[in-house]
Amino acid sequence: MGKFRSKLKRHNKGKTWSKGESAISNPEQMKHRLKAKSRFFQPNLNLAESGSAKGLTMEAVHKHEQRLAYNTETTTVNDVAGSLKSFTFEDDDGMSGSGTATQTGTFKTFQTFASNYSSCSNVSFKKLLTGFRASSDLHKEMLAILSALTEIIRERGGSESSTEYFLLLISQIEAATEERDIIAGIALLSMGIKSVPAPVLRKRFDSTAATLQQLLQRFIESSNQSVIRYLIGCLSVLLRAQDYATWTYSSTFQYFDALLSFSIHSRPKIRKAAHHAVVSIIHGSCFMLPPTPVENDANAEGVQKVQQPQASKIKHHPASGRVTKFCLAQFKPEVLANAQTTVLHTLTLLKDCLGGFRTEDIRSVCEHLLSIMTAANVLVRTNCFQALHALFLTRSANLNATLCAKLLAAIHEYRPDRSDVRQTLAWITVLKEGHMHLATLQLDLCMQALPRIFDVFTADLWLSDRSELVVGVSNCIKELLQDCVSRACTTQELADKYRMSVTKIIGALHKVLNAPFGEISKYVILIFSIVFEACGKHFGGELMSSLTTIGKRYESQTALRLQIEHTIISAIKSFGPELVLQALPLNDANGNVCLERSWLLPLMREGANGASLQFFKEHVVPLALNSQANWRKFSVEEKNNVKAHIYELLSCQLWGLFPGFCRHPRDPEYLRKLAPTLGDVLENNPEFRAAVYDGLMELLDDSQSTECHAAIGQYARNFLPRLFNIYTQKPTSTYEADQRKRVLDVIRQYIARAPAEVQAQLFENAQGLLAASAVASFEYDAYFDINAAIVRVQKCRGIETYFEKYMAPVLRNDKSKLVSRDEQKLKKQQRKTYELLRELMTSDQASCQKFTRKNSIMLQQILLEAFSTTCSVCQASRLHCLKSLLDCRTNLTFNDQLVMKAIPEAVLNYKEFSTRKEQIAEQLIKLIVNLYQEAGKINEFVDILTAGFTGDESLITNTILAFRAVLQQQGQHLTKSRHQAEAAVAFLITFIKVMPIPLVANHLETIMRSLSAMTKDTKRYCRIQIGYFLKKLCKRFTTEELARFVPGDDEVTHRRLKKIRKQMRRDTRKKQNEEAQAESSDEELVGDLEQKSYTIDDILADSDSDLPEDMETEDGVATTKLAMSKSTSKSKQSRSTYIREDVDEIVDLADLKSIGNVLTSGSASAAPSKQSKLKPQLINGGFKTADDGRLIISDKALRGQGKNYDDNSDSDGVESSADSGNEPGGVGNPKRGMEEDSSDEEVLKQDPSTKRKRKASDALSMVSGKTGASTRKGIHRSLGGKSSDAMSVKSGGGGFSKAAGTEYSTKKAKGDMKQRGKLDPYAYIPLTRNTLNKRKRAMNSRKFKSVVRGAGTDGTRKGGTACRSGGRVGKSYK
């Protein structure tokens, strides 16, 4: 019956019934009924026998114990171990040689609802046990059969292996009489047959295959599709397990033919199952897969050695000939003409299995594919392209090089028209994959075929005006260059062998450079960057002209500047700077620098690699010297600051090329001729020193060759003294100070590459200079830094001598002439000395480590004695030295003198040197804590630290911070359960990764309750591992399932699960949005052409959507896979194929060339038909022109009252003009005519026969009431205020704005007059939903008050005149 609720309450969730069906229709939502039905198998505990004392039965108790089998309180280690005993990843049925039988499987392997009624422990049936539905009759039958089989196996003492279930299921199916029992048995067999060992399937092949074939014949007409799919899957697994010899029998091919017959079935699910079965047999048979190595069994190893050669020889399946014969039978002319759906299904099958055919079969199939591609059906051609693309993409060895080359040559003849973009993209994609496959087979054939396709790309397709075609061609060229052409240019021998083909390719690409640039300019330039990378090393001469052309197109303000610079850098890296400067010379005929080419200099520095130092010396240095001379000339002699500044920049940029030429030079031995020039620059040209520093650092880098290091080391005697002199010069600006630091870095690097005798000599000279300079002066500090750089590479004896003479007095603060008496200078001197000592003690040099070990006692004594005389700025380095001493001591104890002295020093300086980047005080404290912990004296260390609380405020602060570090370090020792808990969580992570989901689900409650029962300390300690563990669990189970086992008082775990659920949903949405954006975004070639090419499915997506009307199944669903996945918007488009015709020629569809005239609906050929419907554009906008070309614009034209130039205009224009207050042909107001908008003219020119759509401007007009050519009438007419020019201009409507209701006024009577064919002349207040709002009732009532006031009090006014004068809301009528 219907519902009797008040409609004022707006309850919209009630359920209603159709009229007359309230008593006969059952409700759709039966939540409670289904819930009651689901308890069909569960015993009702309240319905126990009357004789029972407490209303319980032993069976109910047993069921209850099963449900709580793995509760936290009852679970023991023995229970878990017992449940894992019978679990194996591979079933062992006694066929593999092991004679030991496993124990009987337990029913506790799966803890699900169905586990209460079936104690099966075989993992093959987990899908049934975990996904059981009580409402499914099939599931009930399957569960009953599985329970019975399990009981039989257990009664006979079986191990519940897959073999046992397989044999019993076959017997059950053969013995069953009712159809539902047979279907349930087949469903169980499809689950378990996949895990049956292959020897069992081979032994039982004849009887099992015959049974399955009989069942297929029995159910072939059945409406139940699932049973046919189950049978197809079982037969597929059975055939895959057979060895190569079994496929020599005719009976085996009969079973395979039965599967083939279903591959063109009308039902999609059955057809898909048959496709999968055939493809899995062709590619996944046991003799087609690589053999699995067996390590433990010696006999298996012997079998492996025998089978390995046989497996390597089998390249194609013996049944490929049957598939070929079956497919070719579907390509007959009568089938192609009457049953194109069957042809498409066959092509879909070929797409997946063609790579596993024999070479002869591939040849015959390809011949037929090429023959049917001439058909007018675009879908057939599309699927042929897909099949050929899949054949090339598999890189099958059965498609040999000769056949591949012939096939590519044939595909060239099937080129679609350029205007058909999608088909053209598919064609070039197939050719690209074919050439890439041919390059892997035989490179010489590929190189012979490549020039032809490059000619097509560059001469025709690349010049298209369709951007998607340009992008697709560019991507194809990029991949062909990277995968095919680059292979032919790897060595000089290969380059000479394929020089002719590569030269033709380069010539074809170069022709596009000479063509006028348009849309493809960016792609052409970026393609040449790939050409330079692939061929530049051995084809520099052939690419010189292209490089010159690209360089001439460079302009600083051009839009292609970045692309040209990227291409030039690629050329520099491939050719070297020599050839680039030869193609784009920097100097003119007079030897001066060409300013127009100065943009090359930064690119040369960035891209130069493996260049020649000789070229730099002979070509770049003269240009730099010439620019330097011009700089001096214009700055000193002619006082021309502008030109002087230009040549100064040129000089610096030319010298800035030196680091690029030093990057892996080809001729490092030429450095002997370049060294004098570099030394002169270091001495006399400070402005060029930065470039020389960078060049020397490049030569001294570890990535350089040993020859380069040897060459630069020979001139250490020449360069290092000059660098020493530069470093000892006092800087006058911040730039010079920065360069001075750079010099010290060069000295440190250079001194390590210098010969040993040079190092010793320089060290001796540096010490002499240090002794001769005044202590703490600038020169003394400079020489001290130089000595510090040299002493690092000295031998142990040299380090000891230097330490005793120059470092120990400063550390001890002796009264010596080497120690400054000034306190500030002493701090600086001590800081440098401690930093040097720290560097020596922490260095990886063998001599430094030997010095530290040999003099550890002396160093300890000096450091401990110098504690009171050390300034505060040295404490960080001093603590580093103490830590180094502790690290080098092997038998260090907690009560050592060094340890006892280091504790107060570390605490005193803890705050300052633990919050910075150098946390040396904290590291030292933790090191000492470990010593006390190992000795078991941690309490004594705490007592020592406690003494710090008696000091001042700073000491107390440092002591507290030190205690924090101790607590953080020793917190792991406060409870011994931390490491155990961490190890347990790590084990659980591995457990859920390795074990199958049903087994993990069995222990899920135990795991979650154990996690909740962890102490807060261990839970916090393992929070990262637990978070990772929960994320892994949430990916395998739902958060609701996990939260069900978490106690309610564990709020932390519940919050973490909610947070994980939100994050997973957020990640899913983000991934979906990214995929949607990737699909909707336009594929454009940007950057350096890193975007991937179109896939064949993407290219043919639109063309596959053109499904003919006669190619639909009975259900009205498209039969092809791609057509089924088409979007709704695409399906609404017209599905048609176009044939381009010429009026002078007859189209011969049997001709091979006619394939280019068959176009898809998305092609550009349909565009002219749309354009032809548009109105022709008027010359000069419809205005007259004078003899000299001037436009003649009259006042009438400005006012819109002149001649109507639209030939298609009709009476609507007259009506619109009348509506706007002007008669046709009349003279309007010239001022208003100048303010009219052009949009009115478009409205007047609309075709009255077309349906008028509501636009945003209409909605605006209804609100504002300001429009110029409104055709609305009655209550929908415009309600405008007082006419004004400003309002007319602001509204954008143009025309003459006037008060509403003027068309009802009359001169013969007062007020308004009714007109025939029009609504009554009343003004209404619009009724909106806001009027019903109670809160706005008072505001809305004011509108009615104004109407009443206008009709009552002002009724004496003169009708419409009075109302129009003030702008009307309501009018008074008489």
XYZ file of C-alpha atoms in Angstrom, residues 480-883:
404
model
C 64.167 4.291 -34.684
C 67.222 6.489 -34.228
C 67.867 5.291 -30.696
C 67.220 1.579 -31.250
C 68.241 0.974 -34.863
C 70.499 3.712 -36.230
C 72.583 4.016 -33.073
C 73.473 0.314 -33.324
C 74.973 0.940 -36.730
C 77.170 3.736 -35.343
C 78.659 2.137 -32.241
C 82.055 1.368 -33.777
C 84.047 2.695 -36.684
C 83.744 -0.637 -38.545
C 79.953 -0.644 -38.335
C 79.826 3.020 -39.291
C 81.854 2.350 -42.439
C 79.696 -0.645 -43.273
C 76.378 1.213 -43.048
C 77.610 4.649 -44.072
C 75.456 4.790 -47.197
C 72.203 4.040 -45.361
C 72.961 6.416 -42.512
C 73.901 9.132 -44.973
C 70.546 8.727 -46.743
C 68.711 9.022 -43.420
C 70.659 12.152 -42.508
C 69.941 13.617 -45.938
C 66.214 12.978 -45.602
C 66.134 14.701 -42.225
C 68.231 17.574 -43.529
C 65.684 18.317 -46.234
C 63.131 19.192 -43.588
C 65.539 21.741 -42.124
C 65.664 23.560 -45.445
C 61.855 23.611 -45.722
C 59.952 26.591 -44.333
C 59.406 26.130 -40.650
C 55.899 25.704 -39.300
C 54.350 23.541 -36.626
C 57.113 20.932 -36.809
C 60.026 23.272 -36.158
C 60.406 22.313 -32.501
C 60.252 18.599 -33.262
C 62.732 18.766 -36.127
C 65.344 20.541 -34.031
C 64.926 18.146 -31.114
C 65.123 15.163 -33.447
C 68.496 16.415 -34.638
C 69.727 16.390 -31.041
C 69.054 12.630 -31.065
C 70.712 12.329 -34.477
C 73.831 14.016 -33.112
C 73.903 11.680 -30.112
C 73.390 8.547 -32.232
C 75.580 9.311 -35.255
C 77.741 12.274 -34.337
C 80.811 10.316 -33.300
C 81.455 8.828 -36.750
C 79.341 11.005 -39.062
C 80.502 14.473 -38.171
C 81.217 15.432 -41.767
C 77.757 14.430 -42.969
C 76.087 16.398 -40.180
C 78.066 19.608 -40.611
C 75.561 21.181 -42.984
C 72.643 20.395 -40.660
C 74.504 21.858 -37.715
C 75.233 25.015 -39.692
C 71.578 25.382 -40.672
C 70.405 24.990 -37.065
C 72.988 27.498 -35.861
C 71.830 30.083 -38.399
C 68.293 29.875 -37.049
C 69.360 30.907 -33.547
C 68.000 34.169 -32.256
C 67.964 35.367 -28.670
C 64.260 36.215 -28.801
C 63.058 33.249 -30.829
C 60.654 30.723 -29.354
C 62.978 27.895 -30.373
C 65.991 29.177 -28.461
C 65.946 26.461 -25.806
C 65.516 23.668 -28.365
C 68.385 24.981 -30.486
C 70.662 25.296 -27.455
C 69.836 21.733 -26.392
C 70.628 20.458 -29.880
C 73.893 22.388 -30.074
C 74.986 20.972 -26.694
C 74.247 17.465 -27.982
C 76.371 18.194 -31.032
C 79.222 19.476 -28.879
C 79.145 16.339 -26.738
C 79.142 14.072 -29.795
C 81.364 15.917 -32.283
C 83.594 17.746 -29.915
C 84.124 21.505 -29.937
C 86.424 21.270 -32.944
C 83.793 20.291 -35.510
C 81.176 22.566 -33.976
C 83.456 25.583 -34.216
C 84.326 24.531 -37.743
C 80.625 24.566 -38.689
C 79.867 27.675 -36.602
C 83.174 29.602 -36.467
C 83.642 32.166 -33.745
C 85.953 34.373 -35.768
C 85.386 36.256 -38.965
C 87.672 36.590 -41.972
C 89.865 39.130 -40.166
C 90.410 36.869 -37.161
C 88.245 38.909 -34.826
C 85.544 37.381 -32.645
C 82.134 37.379 -34.297
C 79.786 38.925 -31.763
C 76.739 37.278 -33.343
C 78.158 33.861 -32.398
C 79.001 34.709 -28.788
C 75.953 32.697 -27.665
C 77.981 29.571 -28.460
C 80.499 30.150 -25.661
C 78.361 29.104 -22.650
C 77.134 26.088 -24.605
C 80.695 25.088 -25.422
C 81.702 25.164 -21.764
C 78.725 23.027 -20.744
C 78.872 20.470 -23.517
C 82.596 20.039 -24.109
C 83.772 16.561 -23.162
C 86.733 14.640 -24.514
C 88.008 17.674 -26.403
C 91.530 18.440 -27.517
C 93.846 20.707 -25.546
C 95.746 21.383 -28.749
C 92.643 22.852 -30.362
C 92.169 25.100 -27.332
C 95.748 26.275 -27.543
C 95.723 26.898 -31.297
C 92.231 28.317 -31.821
C 90.619 29.520 -28.595
C 93.631 31.101 -26.921
C 94.405 33.397 -29.918
C 90.791 34.588 -29.902
C 91.015 35.244 -26.175
C 94.262 37.198 -26.591
C 92.761 39.185 -29.460
C 89.680 40.047 -27.398
C 91.921 41.001 -24.491
C 93.926 43.332 -26.738
C 90.733 44.963 -28.006
C 89.585 45.330 -24.436
C 92.757 47.171 -23.484
C 92.570 49.203 -26.658
C 89.018 50.490 -26.183
C 89.333 51.016 -22.436
C 92.685 52.856 -22.388
C 93.256 54.381 -25.792
C 89.826 55.182 -27.230
C 87.910 55.460 -23.946
C 84.993 53.526 -25.409
C 83.543 51.858 -22.332
C 80.747 50.034 -24.172
C 83.009 48.177 -26.570
C 85.586 47.688 -23.853
C 82.993 45.985 -21.686
C 81.884 43.756 -24.616
C 85.413 42.555 -25.299
C 86.016 42.071 -21.578
C 83.070 39.703 -21.422
C 84.257 37.922 -24.554
C 87.710 37.427 -23.070
C 86.293 35.983 -19.856
C 83.933 33.685 -21.754
C 86.692 32.440 -24.054
C 88.900 31.608 -21.103
C 85.827 30.095 -19.466
C 85.955 27.359 -22.131
C 89.121 25.949 -20.523
C 87.300 23.786 -17.892
C 85.259 22.181 -20.669
C 88.375 21.284 -22.646
C 89.901 19.819 -19.449
C 86.970 17.415 -19.007
C 88.521 14.080 -20.082
C 90.828 15.533 -22.746
C 91.927 13.370 -25.652
C 95.525 14.584 -25.550
C 96.616 15.190 -21.944
C 100.233 15.027 -23.069
C 99.745 18.345 -24.884
C 99.590 19.996 -21.476
C 103.331 20.573 -21.691
C 102.773 23.174 -24.435
C 99.758 24.727 -22.735
C 101.317 24.978 -19.275
C 103.408 28.137 -19.973
C 100.306 29.989 -21.162
C 98.369 28.946 -18.074
C 101.227 29.991 -15.790
C 101.380 33.400 -17.458
C 97.613 33.842 -16.954
C 97.918 32.948 -13.268
C 100.637 35.535 -12.754
C 99.485 38.443 -14.911
C 95.703 38.124 -15.447
C 93.731 37.901 -12.208
C 90.439 38.229 -14.078
C 91.041 34.870 -15.848
C 92.282 32.923 -12.840
C 88.848 31.484 -11.925
C 88.632 29.613 -15.234
C 92.146 28.223 -14.766
C 91.275 27.076 -11.244
C 88.219 25.237 -12.561
C 90.262 23.659 -15.343
C 92.934 22.429 -12.940
C 90.277 20.944 -10.659
C 88.835 19.084 -13.646
C 92.267 17.703 -14.516
C 92.878 16.667 -10.903
C 89.489 14.986 -10.438
C 89.365 11.307 -9.496
C 87.377 10.459 -12.634
C 90.296 11.419 -14.887
C 92.617 8.820 -16.355
C 95.996 7.952 -14.907
C 97.688 9.495 -17.952
C 96.013 12.799 -17.209
C 97.048 12.646 -13.545
C 100.616 11.852 -14.543
C 100.687 14.734 -17.029
C 99.383 17.299 -14.570
C 101.665 15.956 -11.825
C 104.763 16.675 -13.919
C 104.067 20.401 -13.784
C 103.425 20.586 -10.037
C 106.829 22.221 -9.643
C 105.650 25.013 -11.961
C 102.025 25.531 -10.891
C 102.189 25.100 -7.105
C 104.679 27.934 -6.403
C 102.480 30.284 -8.415
C 99.435 29.131 -6.480
C 101.356 29.647 -3.223
C 102.157 33.209 -4.227
C 98.543 33.927 -5.114
C 97.333 32.535 -1.778
C 99.744 34.645 0.223
C 98.444 37.855 -1.378
C 96.012 39.717 0.869
C 92.536 40.062 -0.739
C 90.984 43.481 -1.173
C 87.374 42.430 -1.899
C 84.966 39.621 -1.169
C 85.445 38.244 -4.696
C 89.180 37.955 -4.170
C 88.563 36.326 -0.769
C 86.356 33.703 -2.388
C 88.932 33.090 -5.089
C 91.598 32.741 -2.417
C 89.623 29.909 -0.811
C 89.352 28.325 -4.245
C 93.147 28.497 -4.573
C 93.569 26.557 -1.315
C 91.249 23.834 -2.612
C 93.341 23.586 -5.784
C 96.524 23.366 -3.690
C 95.065 20.539 -1.588
C 94.080 18.593 -4.685
C 97.265 19.337 -6.609
C 99.680 18.438 -3.812
C 98.162 14.938 -3.625
C 98.903 14.338 -7.355
C 102.450 15.727 -7.223
C 105.479 13.373 -7.188
C 106.979 12.480 -3.800
C 110.188 14.427 -4.353
C 108.236 17.529 -5.306
C 106.093 17.176 -2.176
C 109.194 16.935 0.030
C 110.880 19.909 -1.585
C 107.783 22.095 -1.392
C 107.238 21.072 2.237
C 110.746 22.104 3.135
C 110.415 25.455 1.395
C 107.020 26.099 2.982
C 108.391 25.411 6.460
C 111.190 27.884 5.859
C 108.748 30.559 4.785
C 106.595 29.820 7.824
C 109.547 30.195 10.201
C 110.633 33.455 8.578
C 107.229 35.137 8.863
C 105.952 36.976 11.899
C 103.789 34.947 14.257
C 100.013 35.445 13.860
C 100.452 37.732 10.872
C 98.592 37.345 7.598
C 101.626 35.789 5.930
C 102.084 33.399 8.856
C 98.462 32.210 8.605
C 98.759 31.791 4.848
C 101.941 29.752 5.086
C 100.466 27.733 7.929
C 97.496 26.794 5.689
C 99.907 25.840 2.897
C 101.931 23.681 5.270
C 98.730 22.108 6.577
C 97.811 21.147 3.013
C 101.254 19.636 2.395
C 101.760 17.848 5.720
C 98.734 15.615 5.114
C 100.575 13.767 2.337
C 103.941 13.523 4.101
C 105.367 10.415 5.682
C 104.998 9.685 9.369
C 108.440 11.054 10.213
C 107.729 14.354 8.465
C 104.411 14.709 10.300
C 106.095 14.071 13.659
C 108.765 16.684 12.965
C 106.263 19.309 11.958
C 104.054 18.531 14.961
C 106.877 18.852 17.466
C 108.165 22.111 15.973
C 105.064 24.067 15.002
C 102.025 22.462 16.641
C 102.971 21.155 20.103
C 104.163 24.578 21.410
C 100.886 26.137 20.394
C 98.849 23.324 22.001
C 100.824 23.592 25.258
C 100.851 27.399 25.080
C 104.610 27.493 25.624
C 106.537 30.697 25.899
C 108.105 30.424 22.481
C 108.662 32.699 19.563
C 106.284 30.485 17.571
C 103.428 31.234 19.985
C 101.653 34.567 19.887
C 101.465 36.637 23.055
C 98.312 38.445 21.981
C 95.215 36.726 23.317
C 93.053 37.185 20.200
C 95.800 36.053 17.849
C 96.505 33.109 20.136
C 92.905 31.964 19.844
C 93.145 32.041 16.073
C 96.486 30.209 16.155
C 95.166 27.520 18.501
C 92.024 27.058 16.398
C 94.049 26.448 13.234
C 96.394 24.083 15.096
C 93.564 22.028 16.601
C 91.807 21.841 13.222
C 94.990 20.548 11.622
C 95.478 17.994 14.416
C 91.882 16.868 14.034
C 92.391 16.457 10.285
C 95.567 14.444 10.824
C 93.953 12.155 13.396
C 90.789 11.520 11.378
C 92.459 11.220 7.956
C 92.333 8.047 5.868
C 95.973 8.438 4.808
C 98.136 5.568 5.991
C 100.871 7.928 7.207
C 98.376 9.931 9.306
C 96.914 6.811 10.889
C 100.394 5.551 11.700
C 101.239 8.906 13.305
C 98.133 8.708 15.506
C 98.788 5.137 16.655
C 102.500 5.667 17.241
C 102.140 8.890 19.230
C 98.859 8.245 21.015
C 100.436 8.464 24.498
C 102.196 11.724 23.669
C 99.042 13.157 22.107
C 96.982 12.110 25.136
C 99.417 13.802 27.491
C 99.484 17.025 25.481
C 95.706 17.161 25.145
C 95.085 16.525 28.829
C 97.686 19.045 29.930
C 96.400 21.671 27.522
C 92.843 21.500 28.874
C 93.243 24.563 31.065
C 95.054 26.646 28.448
C 92.713 25.959 25.528
C 90.352 28.681 24.359
C 86.649 27.992 23.919
C 86.649 28.219 20.097
C 88.910 25.178 19.930
C 86.722 22.826 21.955
C 84.979 21.200 18.998
C 88.243 20.201 17.330
C 89.669 19.227 20.708
C 86.741 16.885 21.399
C 87.221 15.336 17.951
C 90.847 14.663 18.842
C 89.846 13.052 22.134
C 87.316 10.837 20.379
